[in-house]
């Protein structure tokens, strides 16, 4: 019941929030109320009813204060409906919440409503006789129709209404369980498919089975899709509240909220988007007086958008505010020892330093966005949990653009992973494909040691830092005392802007792997960069956590 109430009210809130941008109108809000079975909500309090009538009749213009009043009305109705559903038990509390709805409306708006309400009473008094006549006419017509109509038993059999159910609710735990079984099915298929003794008929059957399993996987993934509107609507309301609190004039636009993504992705992007929008309202956008002094319109522009592009979901937060100061960020990075004065970086590379934990150039801390901690959370969610990337573009005095790039193929500690299977000595490792740039056959001459002692590998003229994974896992050196060209492969990996390589004896193949987590926190206890393990044929293989690899060794 609570979920149904919340779904209805979220739809109503979305329409109310669209009033300010002109995407909807008061008549549509009324229609939504009726469609959701909430048409009586507007009469729960006379002030609320007056406000709705004023907006619908065009007596009062749509304003931020009006929108805020309607949203607060929705809050009151949320509490009331929850209480009616048994969330709050006492009747006294229900009545109190109902009466409290009118108190949410700003006093200035109430004063305007009172005057308009008196006018409407006078207008209503003039129309009352006509309404009564209409009601009487309808009643008389009904009586006449009733007098002339005779219903004979058995002549007009009642028709049963259709009971076809178009949709059902399924718990996410059931979907997760289904995904797990699909994964196990894929694992068993992989084991059988590697059996070289299969005859031609069995091989043909296996190919057909592979196609069926692929279709099942696709359908399950479709079921897990949810529209971004589920998080964009609450975010829209949050931004409206923040702009009022900060007393800033902001036009906030939401684009692409009908885009559907996997529920896990949607859950993990909510917090990063909130952090970015808080920062934009608090630090990015100027006050009206500052904007006018800078030759801008007094109303700031803030946009949240979503789109698909090249197998990725791109979520963007754009503002036309102060922008980032690359020189200030550069100096802060030097002061913290993250950068040397001699290093030459592009502005886009310098902007990446604001993603470091605790990094901030803000002169004062506020309760809206804090100081740097939120950006660290953005990195953890987007790069750590989702295997995505963060791009930052900005021009001082013109505004900023933050883009979150998220691969649509999920990369989680438990799930189905597209992977590169490699071998180091006798051990098999799984590398997430989304982190692999290329594989390169190395010759001894392409390996070198820097004066600092760090090793590098030259791949087509570009030097990459070399991770010694063999030594890290306590294996015999892949490199050995000597090797011939082509005997050793360099796997080039990337996380964000960071790139590196490690050596392996062999690259076996690419395939999908079912990744399972450990029953104990292995990564935390043994300090090894692994996500979990997967089955490759009949063997267990460790799944490398590439981001943790950069943190631990790089």
Coordinates of C-alpha atoms in Angstrom, one line a residue:
X1 CA 0.0 0.0 0.0
X2 CA 2.8 2.4 1.0
X3 CA 4.5 1.9 -2.4
X4 CA 1.3 2.5 -4.3
X5 CA 0.7 5.8 -2.4
X6 CA 4.3 6.9 -3.0
X7 CA 4.0 6.1 -6.8
X8 CA 0.8 8.2 -7.1
X9 CA 2.2 11.1 -5.2
X10 CA 5.5 11.1 -7.1
X11 CA 3.5 11.3 -10.4
X12 CA 1.6 14.3 -8.9
X13 CA 4.9 16.0 -7.7
X14 CA 6.4 15.6 -11.2
X15 CA 3.4 17.4 -12.7
X16 CA 3.6 20.2 -10.0
X17 CA 7.3 20.7 -10.6
X18 CA 6.7 21.0 -14.3
X19 CA 4.3 23.9 -13.7
X20 CA 7.2 26.4 -13.3
X21 CA 8.9 25.4 -16.6
X22 CA 5.6 25.6 -18.5
X23 CA 5.7 21.9 -19.5
X24 CA 2.3 21.4 -17.8
X25 CA -0.6 23.5 -16.6
X26 CA -3.0 23.5 -13.6
X27 CA -5.7 21.6 -15.6
X28 CA -3.2 18.8 -16.2
X29 CA -2.5 18.7 -12.5
X30 CA -6.2 18.3 -11.8
X31 CA -6.4 15.6 -14.4
X32 CA -3.5 13.7 -12.8
X33 CA -5.3 14.0 -9.4
X34 CA -8.4 12.4 -11.0
X35 CA -6.5 9.7 -12.8
X36 CA -4.7 8.7 -9.7
X37 CA -7.9 8.6 -7.7
X38 CA -6.9 11.7 -5.6
X39 CA -9.5 14.2 -6.9
X40 CA -10.8 14.8 -3.4
X41 CA -7.4 15.7 -2.1
X42 CA -7.8 19.3 -3.4
X43 CA -10.9 19.7 -1.1
X44 CA -9.1 18.4 2.0
X45 CA -8.5 22.1 3.0
X46 CA -10.3 25.2 1.7
X47 CA -7.1 27.1 1.2
X48 CA -5.7 24.3 -0.9
X49 CA -8.9 24.2 -3.0
X50 CA -8.7 28.0 -3.4
X51 CA -5.1 27.8 -4.5
X52 CA -5.9 25.1 -7.1
X53 CA -8.9 27.2 -8.5
X54 CA -6.8 30.3 -8.7
X55 CA -4.2 28.6 -10.8
X56 CA -6.7 26.8 -13.0
X57 CA -8.7 30.0 -13.7
X58 CA -5.5 32.0 -14.4
X59 CA -6.3 34.4 -11.6
X60 CA -2.8 33.9 -10.1
X61 CA 0.3 33.3 -12.1
X62 CA 2.5 30.3 -11.5
X63 CA 5.4 31.3 -9.2
X64 CA 8.0 29.5 -7.1
X65 CA 5.9 30.3 -4.0
X66 CA 2.9 28.7 -5.5
X67 CA 4.8 25.6 -6.6
X68 CA 6.3 25.3 -3.1
X69 CA 2.8 25.6 -1.6
X70 CA 1.5 22.8 -3.8
X71 CA 4.5 20.6 -3.0
X72 CA 3.9 21.1 0.7
X73 CA 0.3 20.3 0.2
X74 CA 1.5 17.0 -1.3
X75 CA 3.6 16.4 1.8
X76 CA 0.5 16.9 4.0
X77 CA -1.5 14.5 1.9
X78 CA 1.4 12.0 2.0
X79 CA 1.2 11.9 5.8
X80 CA -2.6 11.7 5.7
X81 CA -2.7 8.9 3.2
X82 CA 0.0 7.0 5.1
X83 CA -2.1 7.3 8.2
X84 CA -5.2 6.0 6.4
X85 CA -3.1 3.1 5.2
X86 CA -2.2 2.2 8.8
X87 CA 1.2 3.8 8.9
X88 CA -0.1 6.2 11.6
X89 CA -2.8 4.6 13.7
X90 CA -4.7 7.2 15.7
X91 CA -7.7 9.0 14.3
X92 CA -6.6 12.2 16.1
X93 CA -3.3 12.2 14.2
X94 CA -5.1 11.8 10.9
X95 CA -7.3 14.8 11.6
X96 CA -4.3 16.8 12.7
X97 CA -2.4 16.1 9.5
X98 CA -5.4 17.0 7.5
X99 CA -5.8 20.4 9.2
X100 CA -2.0 21.0 9.0
X101 CA -2.1 20.9 5.2
X102 CA -3.2 24.5 5.0
X103 CA -0.5 25.6 7.3
X104 CA 2.2 24.6 4.8
X105 CA 1.1 27.5 2.5
X106 CA 3.3 30.6 2.8
X107 CA 1.5 33.5 4.6
X108 CA 2.0 35.9 1.7
X109 CA 0.3 33.4 -0.6
X110 CA -2.5 32.8 1.9
X111 CA -3.2 36.6 2.0
X112 CA -3.5 36.7 -1.8
X113 CA -5.7 33.6 -1.8
X114 CA -8.0 35.1 0.8
X115 CA -8.8 38.1 -1.4
X116 CA -9.2 36.0 -4.5
X117 CA -11.4 33.6 -2.5
X118 CA -13.8 36.3 -1.6
X119 CA -14.2 37.3 -5.2
X120 CA -14.8 33.7 -6.2
X121 CA -17.5 33.4 -3.5
X122 CA -19.4 36.3 -5.1
X123 CA -19.0 34.8 -8.5
X124 CA -20.1 31.5 -7.1
X125 CA -23.2 33.0 -5.5
X126 CA -24.3 34.3 -8.9
X127 CA -23.9 30.9 -10.5
X128 CA -25.6 28.9 -7.7
X129 CA -29.3 29.0 -9.1
X130 CA -28.1 27.8 -12.5
X131 CA -26.3 24.9 -10.8
X132 CA -29.4 24.0 -8.8
X133 CA -31.6 24.1 -11.9
X134 CA -29.2 21.8 -13.7
X135 CA -29.2 19.4 -10.8
X136 CA -33.0 19.4 -10.6
X137 CA -33.2 18.8 -14.4
X138 CA -30.9 15.9 -14.1
X139 CA -32.8 14.4 -11.3
X140 CA -36.2 14.8 -13.1
X141 CA -34.7 13.3 -16.2
X142 CA -33.5 10.3 -14.2
X143 CA -36.9 9.8 -12.6
X144 CA -38.6 9.9 -16.0
X145 CA -36.2 7.4 -17.4
X146 CA -36.7 5.2 -14.4
X147 CA -40.5 5.3 -14.7
X148 CA -40.4 4.1 -18.3
X149 CA -37.8 1.5 -18.0
X150 CA -38.7 -2.1 -17.0
X151 CA -36.1 -4.7 -16.4
X152 CA -37.3 -8.2 -16.7
X153 CA -35.4 -10.9 -14.8
X154 CA -33.3 -13.1 -17.0
X155 CA -33.7 -11.0 -20.1
X156 CA -30.5 -8.9 -19.6
X157 CA -27.8 -11.3 -18.2
X158 CA -24.9 -9.5 -16.4
X159 CA -21.6 -9.6 -18.2
X160 CA -18.6 -10.3 -16.2
X161 CA -15.9 -7.7 -16.4
X162 CA -12.5 -8.6 -17.9
X163 CA -10.1 -9.9 -15.3
X164 CA -7.0 -9.8 -17.5
X165 CA -4.0 -8.6 -15.5
X166 CA -1.7 -6.5 -17.6
X167 CA 1.1 -6.3 -15.1
X168 CA 2.3 -7.6 -11.7
X169 CA 4.7 -6.5 -9.0
X170 CA 7.8 -8.6 -8.5
X171 CA 10.2 -8.1 -5.6
X172 CA 13.8 -7.2 -6.6
X173 CA 15.0 -10.2 -4.5
X174 CA 13.2 -12.5 -6.9
X175 CA 14.8 -10.8 -9.9
X176 CA 18.3 -11.1 -8.2
X177 CA 17.6 -14.8 -7.6
X178 CA 16.6 -15.3 -11.3
X179 CA 19.8 -13.5 -12.4
X180 CA 21.8 -15.9 -10.1
X181 CA 20.2 -18.9 -11.7
X182 CA 20.8 -17.6 -15.2
X183 CA 24.5 -17.1 -14.2
X184 CA 24.7 -20.7 -12.9
X185 CA 23.2 -21.9 -16.2
X186 CA 25.8 -20.0 -18.1
X187 CA 28.6 -21.4 -16.0
X188 CA 27.4 -25.0 -16.6
X189 CA 27.1 -24.3 -20.3
X190 CA 30.7 -23.0 -20.4
X191 CA 31.9 -26.2 -18.7
X192 CA 30.1 -28.5 -21.1
X193 CA 31.0 -26.4 -24.1
X194 CA 34.7 -27.0 -23.4
X195 CA 34.3 -30.7 -23.6
X196 CA 36.3 -31.7 -26.7
X197 CA 34.6 -35.2 -26.9
X198 CA 31.2 -33.8 -28.0
X199 CA 30.0 -35.1 -31.3
X200 CA 28.7 -32.9 -34.1
X201 CA 25.0 -33.3 -33.0
X202 CA 25.8 -32.3 -29.5
X203 CA 27.8 -29.3 -30.7
X204 CA 24.9 -28.1 -32.8
X205 CA 22.6 -28.5 -29.7
X206 CA 25.0 -26.5 -27.6
X207 CA 24.9 -23.6 -30.1
X208 CA 21.1 -23.6 -29.9
X209 CA 21.3 -23.7 -26.1
X210 CA 23.7 -20.8 -26.2
X211 CA 21.2 -18.7 -28.2
X212 CA 18.3 -19.6 -25.8
X213 CA 20.4 -18.7 -22.7
X214 CA 21.4 -15.4 -24.4
X215 CA 17.7 -14.6 -24.9
X216 CA 16.8 -15.5 -21.3
X217 CA 19.6 -13.2 -20.1
X218 CA 18.4 -10.3 -22.3
X219 CA 14.8 -10.7 -21.1
X220 CA 15.8 -10.8 -17.4
X221 CA 17.9 -7.7 -17.9
X222 CA 14.9 -5.9 -19.5
X223 CA 12.8 -6.7 -16.5
X224 CA 15.4 -5.0 -14.2
X225 CA 15.1 -1.8 -16.1
X226 CA 13.6 1.2 -14.3
X227 CA 13.0 4.8 -15.6
X228 CA 15.3 7.5 -14.3
X229 CA 12.1 9.4 -13.4
X230 CA 12.1 7.4 -10.2
X231 CA 15.1 9.4 -8.9
X232 CA 14.8 12.5 -11.1
X233 CA 11.5 13.6 -9.6
X234 CA 12.8 13.6 -5.9
X235 CA 16.0 15.3 -7.1
X236 CA 14.0 18.0 -8.9
X237 CA 12.2 18.7 -5.7
X238 CA 15.4 18.8 -3.7
X239 CA 16.9 21.3 -6.1
X240 CA 13.8 23.5 -5.7
X241 CA 14.2 23.4 -1.9
X242 CA 17.9 24.2 -2.1
X243 CA 17.4 27.2 -4.4
X244 CA 14.8 28.6 -2.0
X245 CA 17.1 28.0 1.0
X246 CA 20.0 29.7 -0.8
X247 CA 17.7 32.5 -2.0
X248 CA 18.9 32.0 -5.6
X249 CA 16.9 32.3 -8.8
X250 CA 17.5 29.2 -10.8
X251 CA 15.7 27.7 -13.8
X252 CA 16.2 23.9 -13.4
X253 CA 15.5 21.7 -16.4
X254 CA 15.4 17.9 -16.4
X255 CA 15.9 16.0 -19.7
X256 CA 15.8 12.3 -20.5
X257 CA 14.0 11.2 -17.4
X258 CA 12.2 8.5 -19.5
X259 CA 15.5 6.7 -20.1
X260 CA 15.5 3.2 -18.5
X261 CA 18.6 1.7 -16.8
X262 CA 19.3 -1.3 -14.7
X263 CA 18.0 -0.8 -11.2
X264 CA 21.4 -1.3 -9.7
X265 CA 22.8 1.5 -11.8
X266 CA 19.9 3.8 -10.9
X267 CA 20.5 3.1 -7.2
X268 CA 24.2 3.9 -7.4
X269 CA 23.9 7.1 -9.4
X270 CA 21.4 8.8 -7.1
X271 CA 23.9 10.0 -4.5
X272 CA 26.5 11.2 -7.0
X273 CA 23.9 13.3 -8.8
X274 CA 22.7 14.8 -5.6
X275 CA 26.2 15.8 -4.7
X276 CA 26.9 17.4 -8.1
X277 CA 23.6 19.3 -8.0
X278 CA 24.2 20.5 -4.4
X279 CA 27.6 21.8 -5.4
X280 CA 26.2 23.5 -8.5
X281 CA 23.5 25.4 -6.4
X282 CA 25.9 26.2 -3.6
X283 CA 29.2 26.9 -5.3
X284 CA 28.6 27.0 -9.0
X285 CA 25.7 29.4 -9.4
X286 CA 26.0 33.0 -8.3
X287 CA 23.4 35.1 -6.5
X288 CA 21.2 37.3 -8.7
X289 CA 23.2 40.4 -7.8
X290 CA 26.5 38.8 -8.7
X291 CA 25.1 37.5 -12.0
X292 CA 23.8 40.9 -13.0
X293 CA 27.1 42.5 -12.1
X294 CA 28.9 40.0 -14.3
X295 CA 26.6 40.8 -17.2
X296 CA 24.4 37.7 -16.9
X297 CA 20.7 37.2 -16.5
X298 CA 19.7 37.2 -12.8
X299 CA 18.3 33.7 -13.2
X300 CA 20.8 30.9 -13.2
X301 CA 20.5 27.9 -15.6
X302 CA 20.9 24.4 -14.2
X303 CA 20.3 21.2 -16.3
X304 CA 20.2 17.5 -15.4
X305 CA 20.1 15.3 -18.5
X306 CA 20.5 11.6 -19.4
X307 CA 21.1 9.9 -22.7
X308 CA 22.5 6.7 -24.3
X309 CA 25.7 6.9 -26.3
X310 CA 28.0 4.2 -27.7
X311 CA 26.9 1.5 -25.2
X312 CA 27.1 3.9 -22.2
X313 CA 24.6 6.0 -20.2
X314 CA 25.7 9.6 -20.0
X315 CA 24.3 11.6 -17.1
X316 CA 25.2 15.3 -17.2
X317 CA 24.9 18.2 -14.8
X318 CA 25.4 21.6 -16.5
X319 CA 25.3 25.1 -15.0
X320 CA 26.1 28.6 -16.3
X321 CA 27.7 29.8 -13.1
X322 CA 31.2 30.8 -11.9
X323 CA 33.0 27.9 -13.5
X324 CA 36.2 26.3 -12.2
X325 CA 39.5 28.2 -11.8
X326 CA 42.2 25.9 -13.2
X327 CA 45.0 28.0 -11.7
X328 CA 43.5 27.9 -8.2
X329 CA 43.0 24.1 -8.5
X330 CA 46.5 23.6 -9.7
X331 CA 48.0 25.6 -6.8
X332 CA 45.9 23.6 -4.3
X333 CA 47.2 20.3 -5.9
X334 CA 50.8 21.5 -5.6
X335 CA 50.2 22.6 -2.0
X336 CA 48.9 19.1 -1.2
X337 CA 51.8 17.4 -2.9
X338 CA 49.6 15.9 -5.7
X339 CA 51.4 17.8 -8.4
X340 CA 54.8 19.4 -9.0
X341 CA 55.2 22.9 -10.4
X342 CA 57.0 21.5 -13.4
X343 CA 54.2 19.2 -14.6
X344 CA 52.3 20.6 -17.5
X345 CA 48.7 19.5 -17.6
X346 CA 45.6 20.5 -19.6
X347 CA 42.7 22.2 -17.8
X348 CA 40.7 19.1 -18.2
X349 CA 43.4 17.0 -16.5
X350 CA 43.7 19.7 -13.7
X351 CA 39.9 19.6 -13.1
X352 CA 40.2 15.9 -12.2
X353 CA 42.0 16.8 -8.9
X354 CA 38.8 18.1 -7.5
X355 CA 37.7 14.5 -7.3
X356 CA 40.4 13.7 -4.8
X357 CA 39.2 13.0 -1.3
X358 CA 38.9 16.2 0.8
X359 CA 40.1 18.4 -2.1
X360 CA 38.3 21.7 -2.1
X361 CA 39.0 25.3 -3.0
X362 CA 35.9 26.6 -1.3
X363 CA 36.6 29.4 1.1
X364 CA 33.8 28.5 3.5
X365 CA 32.0 25.3 4.4
X366 CA 28.2 25.2 4.2
X367 CA 25.6 22.6 5.2
X368 CA 24.5 22.4 1.5
X369 CA 27.6 20.8 -0.1
X370 CA 30.3 20.5 2.6
X371 CA 34.0 20.5 1.7
X372 CA 35.1 17.9 -0.9
X373 CA 33.8 14.8 0.8
X374 CA 30.9 14.5 -1.7
X375 CA 33.1 14.4 -4.7
X376 CA 35.0 11.5 -3.2
X377 CA 31.6 9.7 -2.9
X378 CA 31.0 10.4 -6.6
X379 CA 34.2 8.8 -7.6
X380 CA 33.5 5.7 -5.4
X381 CA 30.1 5.1 -6.9
X382 CA 30.8 5.9 -10.5
X383 CA 34.3 4.5 -10.9
X384 CA 34.4 2.0 -8.1
X385 CA 31.0 0.4 -8.1
X386 CA 29.9 1.0 -11.7
X387 CA 33.2 0.9 -13.6
X388 CA 32.4 4.3 -15.2
X389 CA 34.2 7.5 -15.7
X390 CA 33.8 11.2 -14.9
X391 CA 34.5 14.0 -17.4
X392 CA 34.7 17.6 -16.3
X393 CA 34.6 20.7 -18.6
X394 CA 34.5 24.2 -17.4
X395 CA 35.2 27.8 -18.3
X396 CA 35.9 30.4 -15.7
X397 CA 32.9 32.8 -15.5
X398 CA 30.8 30.7 -18.0
X399 CA 29.9 27.6 -16.1
X400 CA 30.7 23.9 -15.8
X401 CA 29.7 20.5 -17.2
X402 CA 30.1 17.2 -15.3
X403 CA 29.4 14.1 -17.3
X404 CA 29.1 10.6 -15.7
X405 CA 29.8 7.9 -18.2
X406 CA 28.4 4.5 -17.1
X407 CA 28.9 1.3 -19.2
X408 CA 25.5 -0.4 -19.7
X409 CA 27.1 -3.8 -19.1
X410 CA 27.0 -4.1 -15.4
X411 CA 30.2 -4.8 -13.5
X412 CA 29.4 -5.8 -10.0
X413 CA 31.0 -8.0 -7.3
X414 CA 28.3 -10.5 -8.1
X415 CA 26.9 -10.9 -11.6
X416 CA 27.7 -11.8 -15.2
X417 CA 30.9 -10.1 -16.4
X418 CA 32.4 -9.7 -19.9
X419 CA 36.0 -10.6 -19.2
X420 CA 39.5 -11.3 -20.6
X421 CA 40.9 -14.6 -19.3
X422 CA 44.7 -14.5 -18.7
X423 CA 47.3 -16.9 -17.3
X424 CA 50.2 -16.1 -15.1
X425 CA 52.4 -19.2 -14.4
X426 CA 49.8 -21.8 -13.4
X427 CA 47.2 -19.4 -12.2
X428 CA 44.2 -18.1 -14.1
X429 CA 42.9 -14.6 -13.7
X430 CA 39.8 -12.7 -14.9
X431 CA 40.1 -9.1 -16.0
X432 CA 36.9 -7.1 -16.6
X433 CA 36.9 -6.3 -20.4
X434 CA 35.7 -2.7 -19.8
X435 CA 39.0 -1.9 -18.2
X436 CA 41.2 -3.4 -20.9
X437 CA 42.6 -1.1 -23.6
X438 CA 44.6 -3.6 -25.5
X439 CA 46.9 -6.7 -25.4
X440 CA 50.4 -6.4 -26.8
X441 CA 53.1 -9.0 -27.5
X442 CA 56.2 -7.6 -25.7
X443 CA 59.9 -8.0 -26.6
X444 CA 62.6 -7.7 -24.0
X445 CA 63.8 -4.4 -25.5
X446 CA 60.4 -2.7 -24.8
X447 CA 60.8 -3.1 -21.0
X448 CA 62.9 -0.6 -19.1
X449 CA 63.6 0.7 -15.6
X450 CA 63.4 4.4 -14.7
X451 CA 65.9 6.2 -12.4
X452 CA 63.3 6.1 -9.7
X453 CA 63.3 2.3 -9.9
X454 CA 59.8 2.1 -11.5
X455 CA 59.4 -0.2 -14.4
X456 CA 57.8 0.7 -17.7
X457 CA 56.7 -1.0 -20.9
X458 CA 56.8 0.6 -24.3
X459 CA 53.6 -0.2 -26.3
X460 CA 53.7 1.3 -29.8
X461 CA 55.8 4.3 -28.6
X462 CA 53.7 5.1 -25.5
X463 CA 55.3 4.3 -22.0
X464 CA 53.0 2.7 -19.4
X465 CA 53.8 2.1 -15.8
X466 CA 54.3 -1.7 -15.2
X467 CA 52.5 -3.5 -12.5
X468 CA 54.3 -6.7 -11.3
X469 CA 51.2 -8.8 -10.6
X470 CA 53.2 -12.0 -10.6
X471 CA 55.3 -10.8 -7.7
X472 CA 52.3 -9.2 -6.0
X473 CA 50.5 -12.5 -5.8
X474 CA 53.7 -14.4 -4.9
X475 CA 54.1 -16.2 -8.2
X476 CA 57.3 -16.9 -10.1
X477 CA 58.3 -14.0 -12.3
X478 CA 56.5 -14.0 -15.7
X479 CA 59.4 -12.0 -17.1
X480 CA 62.0 -14.5 -16.0
X481 CA 65.7 -14.0 -16.7
X482 CA 65.2 -13.9 -20.5
X483 CA 62.4 -14.4 -22.9
X484 CA 61.8 -14.3 -26.6
X485 CA 59.7 -11.7 -28.4
X486 CA 56.0 -12.8 -28.3
X487 CA 56.5 -15.1 -25.3
X488 CA 55.0 -12.5 -22.9
X489 CA 51.9 -10.4 -23.3
X490 CA 51.3 -6.9 -21.9
X491 CA 47.7 -6.2 -20.8
X492 CA 47.1 -2.5 -20.9
X493 CA 44.4 -1.4 -18.5
X494 CA 42.7 1.9 -17.7
X495 CA 40.6 3.5 -14.9
X496 CA 39.5 7.0 -15.6
X497 CA 42.6 8.9 -16.9
X498 CA 45.0 6.5 -15.3
X499 CA 46.7 3.8 -17.5
X500 CA 49.1 1.0 -16.8
X501 CA 50.1 -2.5 -17.9
X502 CA 50.9 -5.9 -16.4
X503 CA 52.6 -8.9 -17.9
X504 CA 51.0 -12.3 -18.4
X505 CA 52.2 -15.6 -19.9
X506 CA 49.2 -16.0 -22.1
X507 CA 45.9 -14.5 -23.0
X508 CA 43.5 -17.4 -23.2
X509 CA 40.2 -15.9 -24.5
X510 CA 37.4 -13.5 -24.0
X511 CA 34.1 -14.8 -22.4
X512 CA 31.3 -14.0 -20.0
X513 CA 32.1 -15.1 -16.5
X514 CA 29.7 -15.5 -13.5
X515 CA 31.4 -13.7 -10.6
X516 CA 30.7 -14.8 -7.1
X517 CA 31.7 -13.0 -3.9
X518 CA 33.6 -14.5 -1.0
X519 CA 31.9 -15.4 2.3
X520 CA 34.6 -13.3 4.1
X521 CA 35.9 -9.9 3.1
X522 CA 39.1 -11.2 1.4
X523 CA 40.1 -7.9 -0.1
X524 CA 40.0 -6.2 3.3
X525 CA 41.7 -9.0 5.2
X526 CA 44.5 -10.0 2.8
X527 CA 44.8 -6.6 1.0
X528 CA 44.6 -8.1 -2.5
X529 CA 42.8 -6.3 -5.4
X530 CA 40.2 -8.9 -6.3
X531 CA 36.4 -8.6 -6.7
X532 CA 35.6 -12.2 -6.3
X533 CA 36.1 -15.5 -8.1
X534 CA 34.6 -17.1 -11.2
X535 CA 34.6 -20.6 -12.8
X536 CA 36.7 -21.0 -15.9
X537 CA 36.0 -24.5 -17.1
X538 CA 36.4 -26.6 -14.0
X539 CA 38.9 -24.2 -12.4
X540 CA 38.4 -21.3 -10.0
X541 CA 39.9 -18.0 -11.2
X542 CA 40.4 -14.7 -9.3
X543 CA 38.6 -11.7 -10.7
X544 CA 40.9 -8.6 -10.6
X545 CA 39.5 -5.3 -9.2
X546 CA 41.3 -3.0 -11.5
X547 CA 40.5 0.2 -9.6
X548 CA 41.8 -1.3 -6.4
X549 CA 44.9 -2.4 -8.3
X550 CA 45.8 1.2 -9.1
X551 CA 45.2 2.2 -5.5
X552 CA 47.2 -0.6 -4.0
X553 CA 50.2 -0.7 -6.4
X554 CA 50.1 2.5 -8.4

